[in-house]
Structures are given as C-alpha cells and as structure tokens.
CSV table of N, CA and C in Angstrom, one decimal:
chain,number,residue,atom,x,y,z
A,8,MET,N,-118.5,101.1,-144.9
A,8,MET,CA,-120.0,100.8,-144.7
A,8,MET,C,-120.2,99.6,-144.0
A,9,VAL,N,-121.2,99.6,-143.3
A,9,VAL,CA,-121.7,98.4,-142.6
A,9,VAL,C,-123.0,97.9,-143.2
A,10,ARG,N,-123.0,96.5,-143.6
A,10,ARG,CA,-124.3,96.1,-144.2
A,10,ARG,C,-125.1,95.3,-143.2
A,11,VAL,N,-126.4,95.8,-143.4
A,11,VAL,CA,-127.3,95.3,-142.4
A,11,VAL,C,-128.2,94.5,-143.1
A,12,LEU,N,-128.0,92.9,-142.6
A,12,LEU,CA,-129.0,92.0,-143.3
A,12,LEU,C,-130.3,92.1,-142.8
A,13,LYS,N,-131.3,92.0,-144.0
A,13,LYS,CA,-132.8,91.9,-143.9
A,13,LYS,C,-133.2,90.9,-142.9
A,14,PRO,N,-134.1,90.7,-142.3
A,14,PRO,CA,-134.5,89.7,-141.3
A,14,PRO,C,-134.3,88.2,-142.0
A,15,PHE,N,-135.1,88.3,-143.0
A,15,PHE,CA,-135.3,87.0,-143.8
A,15,PHE,C,-134.0,86.3,-144.1
A,16,SER,N,-133.1,87.5,-144.5
A,16,SER,CA,-131.4,86.8,-145.1
A,16,SER,C,-130.8,86.2,-143.6
A,17,ALA,N,-131.3,87.0,-142.5
A,17,ALA,CA,-130.4,86.7,-141.5
A,17,ALA,C,-131.0,85.2,-140.8
A,18,VAL,N,-132.2,85.0,-141.2
A,18,VAL,CA,-133.0,83.7,-140.6
A,18,VAL,C,-132.1,82.5,-141.5
A,19,ILE,N,-132.3,82.9,-142.7
A,19,ILE,CA,-131.6,81.9,-144.0
A,19,ILE,C,-130.1,81.4,-143.4
A,20,ALA,N,-129.6,82.5,-143.2
A,20,ALA,CA,-128.1,82.5,-142.7
A,20,ALA,C,-127.9,81.6,-141.6
A,21,THR,N,-128.7,81.9,-140.6
A,21,THR,CA,-128.6,81.2,-139.3
A,21,THR,C,-129.0,79.6,-139.5
A,22,MET,N,-130.1,79.3,-140.4
A,22,MET,CA,-130.4,77.9,-140.6
A,22,MET,C,-129.4,77.2,-141.4
A,23,LEU,N,-128.9,77.9,-142.4
A,23,LEU,CA,-127.7,76.9,-143.1
A,23,LEU,C,-126.5,76.9,-142.2
A,24,CYS,N,-126.1,77.6,-141.0
A,24,CYS,CA,-125.0,77.4,-140.2
A,24,CYS,C,-125.5,76.3,-139.2
A,25,LEU,N,-126.6,76.5,-138.7
A,25,LEU,CA,-127.1,75.1,-138.0
A,25,LEU,C,-127.1,74.0,-138.7
A,26,GLY,N,-127.5,74.1,-139.9
A,26,GLY,CA,-127.5,72.8,-140.6
A,26,GLY,C,-126.1,72.2,-140.8
A,27,LEU,N,-125.1,73.1,-141.4
A,27,LEU,CA,-123.7,72.6,-141.2
A,27,LEU,C,-123.2,72.1,-140.0
A,28,ALA,N,-123.4,72.8,-138.9
A,28,ALA,CA,-123.1,72.5,-137.8
A,28,ALA,C,-123.4,70.9,-137.1
A,29,THR,N,-124.5,70.4,-137.7
A,29,THR,CA,-124.9,69.1,-137.0
A,29,THR,C,-125.0,68.2,-138.1
A,30,ALA,N,-124.5,68.7,-139.4
A,30,ALA,CA,-124.6,67.8,-140.3
A,30,ALA,C,-123.1,66.6,-140.1
A,31,ASP,N,-122.5,66.6,-139.2
A,31,ASP,CA,-121.4,65.7,-139.0
A,31,ASP,C,-121.8,64.7,-137.7
A,32,THR,N,-123.0,64.8,-137.3
A,32,THR,CA,-123.3,64.1,-136.1
A,32,THR,C,-124.7,63.4,-136.6
A,33,ALA,N,-125.1,62.3,-135.8
A,33,ALA,CA,-126.4,61.8,-135.8
A,33,ALA,C,-126.8,61.2,-134.4
A,34,THR,N,-127.9,60.9,-134.1
A,34,THR,CA,-128.6,60.5,-132.5
A,34,THR,C,-128.8,59.1,-132.9
A,35,VAL,N,-128.5,58.6,-131.5
A,35,VAL,CA,-128.9,57.1,-131.6
A,35,VAL,C,-129.2,56.7,-129.9
A,36,SER,N,-130.1,56.0,-129.8
A,36,SER,CA,-130.6,55.8,-128.3
A,36,SER,C,-130.1,54.3,-128.3
A,37,VAL,N,-130.0,54.3,-126.9
A,37,VAL,CA,-129.7,52.8,-126.3
A,37,VAL,C,-130.6,52.0,-125.5
A,38,VAL,N,-131.0,50.9,-126.2
A,38,VAL,CA,-132.0,50.3,-125.3
A,38,VAL,C,-132.0,50.3,-123.8
A,39,GLY,N,-133.2,50.9,-123.2
A,39,GLY,CA,-133.1,51.0,-121.6
A,39,GLY,C,-132.1,52.2,-121.1
A,40,ASP,N,-131.6,53.1,-122.2
A,40,ASP,CA,-131.1,54.0,-121.5
A,40,ASP,C,-131.1,55.5,-122.6
A,41,ALA,N,-130.3,56.3,-122.6
A,41,ALA,CA,-130.4,57.5,-122.9
A,41,ALA,C,-130.2,57.4,-124.4
A,42,THR,N,-130.4,58.9,-125.2
A,42,THR,CA,-129.9,58.7,-126.4
A,42,THR,C,-128.6,59.5,-126.3
A,43,TYR,N,-127.9,59.4,-127.4
A,43,TYR,CA,-126.5,60.0,-127.7
A,43,TYR,C,-126.2,60.6,-129.2
A,44,THR,N,-125.6,61.5,-129.1
A,44,THR,CA,-124.9,62.1,-130.4
A,44,THR,C,-123.5,61.4,-130.7
A,45,ILE,N,-123.6,60.9,-132.1
A,45,ILE,CA,-122.6,60.1,-132.4
A,45,ILE,C,-121.9,61.0,-133.5
A,46,PRO,N,-120.5,61.2,-133.7
A,46,PRO,CA,-119.9,61.9,-134.7
A,46,PRO,C,-120.0,60.7,-135.8
A,47,SER,N,-119.9,61.7,-137.1
A,47,SER,CA,-119.9,60.8,-138.3
A,47,SER,C,-118.9,59.9,-138.6
A,48,SER,N,-117.5,60.6,-137.9
A,48,SER,CA,-116.2,60.0,-138.1
A,48,SER,C,-116.3,58.4,-137.5
A,49,ARG,N,-117.6,58.2,-137.0
A,49,ARG,CA,-117.5,56.6,-136.4
A,49,ARG,C,-118.2,55.9,-137.5
A,50,GLY,N,-119.0,56.4,-138.4
A,50,GLY,CA,-119.6,55.6,-139.5
A,50,GLY,C,-121.0,55.8,-139.2
A,51,GLU,N,-122.0,55.0,-139.8
A,51,GLU,CA,-123.4,55.3,-139.7
A,51,GLU,C,-123.8,54.7,-138.5
A,52,ILE,N,-124.8,55.0,-137.8
A,52,ILE,CA,-125.3,54.7,-136.6
A,52,ILE,C,-126.0,53.4,-137.0
A,53,CYS,N,-126.1,52.9,-135.8
A,53,CYS,CA,-126.7,51.4,-135.8
A,53,CYS,C,-128.2,51.5,-136.1
A,54,LYS,N,-128.4,50.7,-137.0
A,54,LYS,CA,-130.2,51.2,-137.4
A,54,LYS,C,-130.3,49.9,-138.4
A,55,GLY,N,-131.7,49.9,-138.8
A,55,GLY,CA,-132.1,49.1,-139.7
A,55,GLY,C,-133.0,47.9,-139.6
A,56,THR,N,-133.5,47.1,-140.4
A,56,THR,CA,-134.3,46.0,-140.4
A,56,THR,C,-133.6,44.7,-141.3
A,57,GLY,N,-133.9,43.8,-141.1
A,57,GLY,CA,-133.6,42.7,-141.8
A,57,GLY,C,-132.2,42.0,-141.1
A,58,ALA,N,-131.5,41.1,-142.0
A,58,ALA,CA,-130.4,40.3,-141.5
A,58,ALA,C,-129.1,41.1,-141.3
A,59,TYR,N,-129.1,42.3,-141.7
A,59,TYR,CA,-127.9,43.2,-141.5
A,59,TYR,C,-128.4,44.6,-141.2
A,60,PRO,N,-127.6,45.2,-140.1
A,60,PRO,CA,-128.0,46.7,-140.0
A,60,PRO,C,-127.2,47.5,-141.2
A,61,SER,N,-128.1,49.2,-141.3
A,61,SER,CA,-127.4,49.9,-142.3
A,61,SER,C,-126.0,50.5,-142.0
A,62,GLY,N,-126.0,50.4,-140.5
A,62,GLY,CA,-124.7,51.0,-139.8
A,62,GLY,C,-124.5,50.3,-138.6
A,63,THR,N,-123.3,50.6,-137.9
A,63,THR,CA,-123.0,49.9,-136.8
A,63,THR,C,-122.3,50.5,-135.5
A,64,ALA,N,-122.4,51.8,-136.1
A,64,ALA,CA,-121.9,52.8,-134.8
A,64,ALA,C,-122.7,53.1,-133.3
A,65,CYS,N,-122.4,52.8,-132.7
A,65,CYS,CA,-123.1,52.8,-131.0
A,65,CYS,C,-122.1,53.8,-130.3
A,66,PRO,N,-122.8,54.4,-128.9
A,66,PRO,CA,-121.9,55.0,-128.0
A,66,PRO,C,-120.9,54.3,-127.3
A,67,LEU,N,-119.8,55.0,-127.2
A,67,LEU,CA,-118.8,54.4,-126.5
A,67,LEU,C,-118.4,54.7,-125.0
A,68,LYS,N,-117.9,53.9,-124.5
A,68,LYS,CA,-117.7,54.3,-122.8
A,68,LYS,C,-117.0,55.7,-122.8
A,69,GLY,N,-118.2,56.3,-122.0
A,69,GLY,CA,-117.2,57.8,-121.5
A,69,GLY,C,-118.3,58.6,-122.6
A,70,ASP,N,-119.0,58.4,-123.5
A,70,ASP,CA,-119.9,59.5,-124.1
A,70,ASP,C,-120.9,59.8,-123.5
A,71,GLU,N,-121.0,61.1,-123.2
A,71,GLU,CA,-122.2,62.0,-122.5
A,71,GLU,C,-123.5,61.8,-123.4
A,72,ALA,N,-124.6,61.7,-122.7
A,72,ALA,CA,-126.1,61.4,-123.2
A,72,ALA,C,-126.3,63.0,-124.0
A,73,SER,N,-127.0,63.0,-124.9
A,73,SER,CA,-127.5,64.2,-125.4
A,73,SER,C,-129.0,64.7,-125.2
A,74,ASP,N,-129.7,63.3,-124.8
A,74,ASP,CA,-131.2,63.7,-124.8
A,74,ASP,C,-131.7,62.3,-123.8
A,75,GLY,N,-132.7,62.5,-123.3
A,75,GLY,CA,-133.4,61.4,-122.3
A,75,GLY,C,-132.7,60.9,-121.1
A,76,CYS,N,-131.9,61.9,-120.5
A,76,CYS,CA,-131.0,61.5,-119.3
A,76,CYS,C,-132.0,61.7,-118.4
A,77,ARG,N,-132.1,60.8,-117.3
A,77,ARG,CA,-132.9,60.6,-116.2
A,77,ARG,C,-132.5,59.4,-115.1
A,78,GLU,N,-133.1,60.1,-113.5
A,78,GLU,CA,-132.6,59.2,-112.7
A,78,GLU,C,-132.9,57.6,-113.2
A,79,GLY,N,-132.5,56.6,-112.9
A,79,GLY,CA,-132.9,55.2,-113.1
A,79,GLY,C,-132.3,54.6,-114.3
A,80,LEU,N,-131.5,55.2,-115.0
A,80,LEU,CA,-130.9,54.6,-116.2
A,80,LEU,C,-129.5,54.1,-116.0
A,81,PRO,N,-129.3,53.1,-116.8
A,81,PRO,CA,-127.8,52.5,-116.2
A,81,PRO,C,-126.7,53.5,-116.3
A,82,SER,N,-126.9,54.7,-117.2
A,82,SER,CA,-125.6,55.5,-117.4
A,82,SER,C,-125.9,56.9,-116.6
A,83,TYR,N,-126.9,56.9,-115.8
A,83,TYR,CA,-127.1,58.0,-115.0
A,83,TYR,C,-126.2,58.1,-113.8
A,84,ALA,N,-125.5,59.4,-113.3
A,84,ALA,CA,-124.7,59.4,-112.3
A,84,ALA,C,-124.5,61.2,-112.0
A,85,HIS,N,-124.7,61.4,-110.8
A,85,HIS,CA,-124.4,62.9,-110.5
A,85,HIS,C,-125.3,63.9,-111.7
A,86,GLY,N,-126.4,63.6,-112.1
A,86,GLY,CA,-126.9,64.8,-112.8
A,86,GLY,C,-127.0,64.5,-114.2
A,87,LYS,N,-126.0,63.5,-114.8
A,87,LYS,CA,-125.8,63.4,-116.2
A,87,LYS,C,-125.6,61.8,-116.4
A,88,CYS,N,-125.9,61.6,-118.0
A,88,CYS,CA,-125.7,60.1,-118.2
A,88,CYS,C,-124.5,60.0,-119.3
A,89,ILE,N,-123.5,59.2,-118.8
A,89,ILE,CA,-122.3,59.0,-119.1
A,89,ILE,C,-122.1,57.4,-119.5
A,90,ALA,N,-122.1,57.1,-120.8
A,90,ALA,CA,-122.3,55.6,-121.6
A,90,ALA,C,-121.0,54.7,-120.3
A,91,PRO,N,-121.6,53.8,-119.6
A,91,PRO,CA,-120.9,52.9,-118.8
A,91,PRO,C,-120.1,52.0,-119.5
A,92,LYS,N,-120.6,51.3,-121.0
A,92,LYS,CA,-119.9,50.6,-121.4
A,92,LYS,C,-119.7,50.8,-123.0
A,93,VAL,N,-119.0,50.0,-123.8
A,93,VAL,CA,-119.3,50.4,-125.1
A,93,VAL,C,-120.4,49.8,-125.5
A,94,ALA,N,-121.4,50.5,-126.2
A,94,ALA,CA,-122.8,49.6,-126.3
A,94,ALA,C,-122.5,49.2,-128.1
A,95,GLN,N,-123.4,48.1,-128.3
A,95,GLN,CA,-123.1,47.2,-129.4
A,95,GLN,C,-124.3,47.3,-130.2
A,96,CYS,N,-124.0,47.1,-131.5
A,96,CYS,CA,-125.0,47.2,-132.4
A,96,CYS,C,-125.6,45.5,-132.4
A,97,VAL,N,-126.8,45.5,-132.2
A,97,VAL,CA,-127.2,44.0,-131.8
A,97,VAL,C,-129.0,44.0,-132.4
A,98,LEU,N,-129.5,42.9,-132.6
A,98,LEU,CA,-130.9,42.8,-132.9
A,98,LEU,C,-131.7,43.0,-131.6
A,99,VAL,N,-132.5,44.3,-131.5
A,99,VAL,CA,-133.4,44.5,-130.3
A,99,VAL,C,-134.6,44.0,-130.3
A,100,SER,N,-135.2,43.5,-131.4
A,100,SER,CA,-136.6,42.8,-131.6
A,100,SER,C,-136.4,42.2,-132.9
A,101,ASP,N,-137.4,41.1,-133.1
A,101,ASP,CA,-137.4,40.3,-134.3
A,101,ASP,C,-136.4,40.6,-135.5
A,102,ASP,N,-136.3,41.6,-136.2
A,102,ASP,CA,-135.4,42.1,-137.2
A,102,ASP,C,-135.1,43.6,-137.4
A,103,THR,N,-135.2,44.1,-136.0
A,103,THR,CA,-134.9,45.3,-135.6
A,103,THR,C,-133.5,45.7,-135.1
A,104,TRP,N,-132.5,46.3,-135.8
A,104,TRP,CA,-131.1,46.6,-135.1
A,104,TRP,C,-131.3,47.8,-134.2
A,105,GLY,N,-130.5,47.9,-133.3
A,105,GLY,CA,-130.4,49.0,-132.3
A,105,GLY,C,-129.2,48.8,-131.4
A,106,CYS,N,-128.5,49.9,-130.7
A,106,CYS,CA,-127.7,49.8,-129.7
A,106,CYS,C,-128.1,49.3,-128.4
A,107,ALA,N,-127.4,48.3,-127.7
A,107,ALA,CA,-127.5,47.8,-126.4
A,107,ALA,C,-126.2,47.7,-125.7
A,108,TYR,N,-126.2,47.8,-124.4
A,108,TYR,CA,-125.2,47.5,-123.7
A,108,TYR,C,-125.1,46.1,-123.6
A,109,PRO,N,-123.9,45.4,-123.3
A,109,PRO,CA,-123.7,44.2,-123.6
A,109,PRO,C,-124.1,44.0,-121.8
A,110,GLY,N,-124.7,42.4,-121.8
A,110,GLY,CA,-125.3,42.3,-120.1
A,110,GLY,C,-123.9,41.5,-119.7
A,111,ASP,N,-124.2,41.3,-118.2
A,111,ASP,CA,-123.2,40.4,-117.3
A,111,ASP,C,-123.1,39.0,-117.8
A,112,GLU,N,-122.2,38.3,-117.4
A,112,GLU,CA,-122.2,36.9,-117.8
A,112,GLU,C,-123.6,36.2,-117.2
A,113,ASP,N,-124.2,36.8,-115.8
A,113,ASP,CA,-124.9,36.1,-115.3
A,113,ASP,C,-126.6,36.5,-115.7
A,114,GLU,N,-126.2,37.6,-116.2
A,114,GLU,CA,-127.8,38.5,-116.8
A,114,GLU,C,-128.3,37.6,-118.1
A,115,ALA,N,-129.5,37.6,-118.4
A,115,ALA,CA,-129.9,37.1,-119.5
A,115,ALA,C,-129.7,38.2,-120.7
A,116,PRO,N,-129.2,38.1,-121.7
A,116,PRO,CA,-129.1,39.1,-122.8
A,116,PRO,C,-130.1,39.6,-123.2
A,117,SER,N,-130.2,40.8,-123.5
A,117,SER,CA,-131.6,41.6,-123.9
A,117,SER,C,-131.6,41.8,-125.3
A,118,TYR,N,-130.8,41.1,-126.1
A,118,TYR,CA,-130.9,41.1,-127.5
A,118,TYR,C,-130.6,39.9,-127.8
A,119,VAL,N,-131.1,39.5,-129.1
A,119,VAL,CA,-131.1,38.1,-129.8
A,119,VAL,C,-129.6,37.9,-130.2
A,120,GLU,N,-129.0,38.6,-131.2
A,120,GLU,CA,-127.9,38.6,-131.9
A,120,GLU,C,-126.9,39.6,-132.2
A,121,GLN,N,-125.9,39.4,-132.0
A,121,GLN,CA,-124.7,40.7,-132.3
A,121,GLN,C,-124.6,40.6,-133.7
A,122,CYS,N,-124.2,41.8,-134.2
A,122,CYS,CA,-123.9,42.0,-135.5
A,122,CYS,C,-122.4,41.9,-135.6
A,123,HIS,N,-121.9,40.7,-136.3
A,123,HIS,CA,-120.4,40.6,-136.7
A,123,HIS,C,-120.1,41.1,-138.1
A,124,CYS,N,-120.5,42.1,-138.5
A,124,CYS,CA,-120.6,42.8,-139.8
A,124,CYS,C,-119.4,43.1,-140.2
A,125,MET,N,-118.8,43.2,-141.3
A,125,MET,CA,-117.6,43.6,-141.8
A,125,MET,C,-118.0,45.3,-142.4
A,126,THR,N,-117.1,46.2,-141.7
A,126,THR,CA,-117.4,47.4,-142.2
A,126,THR,C,-116.2,47.7,-142.9
A,127,PHE,N,-116.8,48.7,-144.2
A,127,PHE,CA,-115.7,49.0,-145.2
A,127,PHE,C,-115.6,50.6,-145.2
A,128,LEU,N,-114.6,51.0,-145.0
A,128,LEU,CA,-114.4,52.6,-144.9
A,128,LEU,C,-114.0,52.8,-146.5
A,129,THR,N,-114.5,54.0,-147.2
A,129,THR,CA,-114.1,54.5,-148.4
A,129,THR,C,-113.6,55.8,-148.3
A,130,ASN,N,-112.9,56.1,-149.2
A,130,ASN,CA,-112.4,57.6,-149.3
A,130,ASN,C,-113.4,58.5,-150.4
A,131,GLY,N,-114.0,59.2,-149.3
A,131,GLY,CA,-114.7,60.3,-150.2
A,131,GLY,C,-116.1,60.0,-150.5
C-alpha cells in the first residue's frame, strides 16, 4: 500500500528536514568581505558586545562564501569568493565583536583589539 501525505503534512515534514539540515551551521560576515557559513564543530561564531565575544569562530582560509559575494571584495576571484586568510575575531567598533582579516604589516589595522580568549570545549 502506498501512503500519500496530505499537503500540510508534506510541508511540515519538509520544514523539519530543512531545519535539521541547517541546525549544524551558522552564518557570519567578515568586515569588508562576504558572508560565510561556519559549521558548528568550529564553535560559536564570533559575535557579541562588551569585553569579550560570545563566540570566536570565523572563516578559515579556503572557505567559500555563502552570500554577498561580488567583484571588488578581498576574497573575490573567478566568479566566487574564497577566504584568502584566516579571519580573526576582533573588536570591529567600540564594543562590537566581529570577524575581520588581519592587515598586512604596513596597513593600519581595521580593528582595535583581537580577542585572546580562552575557549573551553565541553562534552554534550
């Protein structure tokens, strides 16, 4: 016997599947660059306000952007955006934390302070 799902049940099932598929990732943008999807296995994404961020995960060199890719960005090459460096969790304005690429030695840094936070991993 073949069971045919009613339209409402099919919609609910699809929403649950999509929710589970995206639960293991989060998006984070890099100052002056695109937005990247970070797997939860890297920890909480870099964000927050105050003395310390609530997470420190930023894109790694070689990660492909998931949104906001366009010509003129530091990561743009051949129609896609690939992180050129490991982004760092830094103060991007007064007390707001975000991801930014470290500047070259002769460039003025685009951030105030880098987080040298301790990260604790816990089981479950």
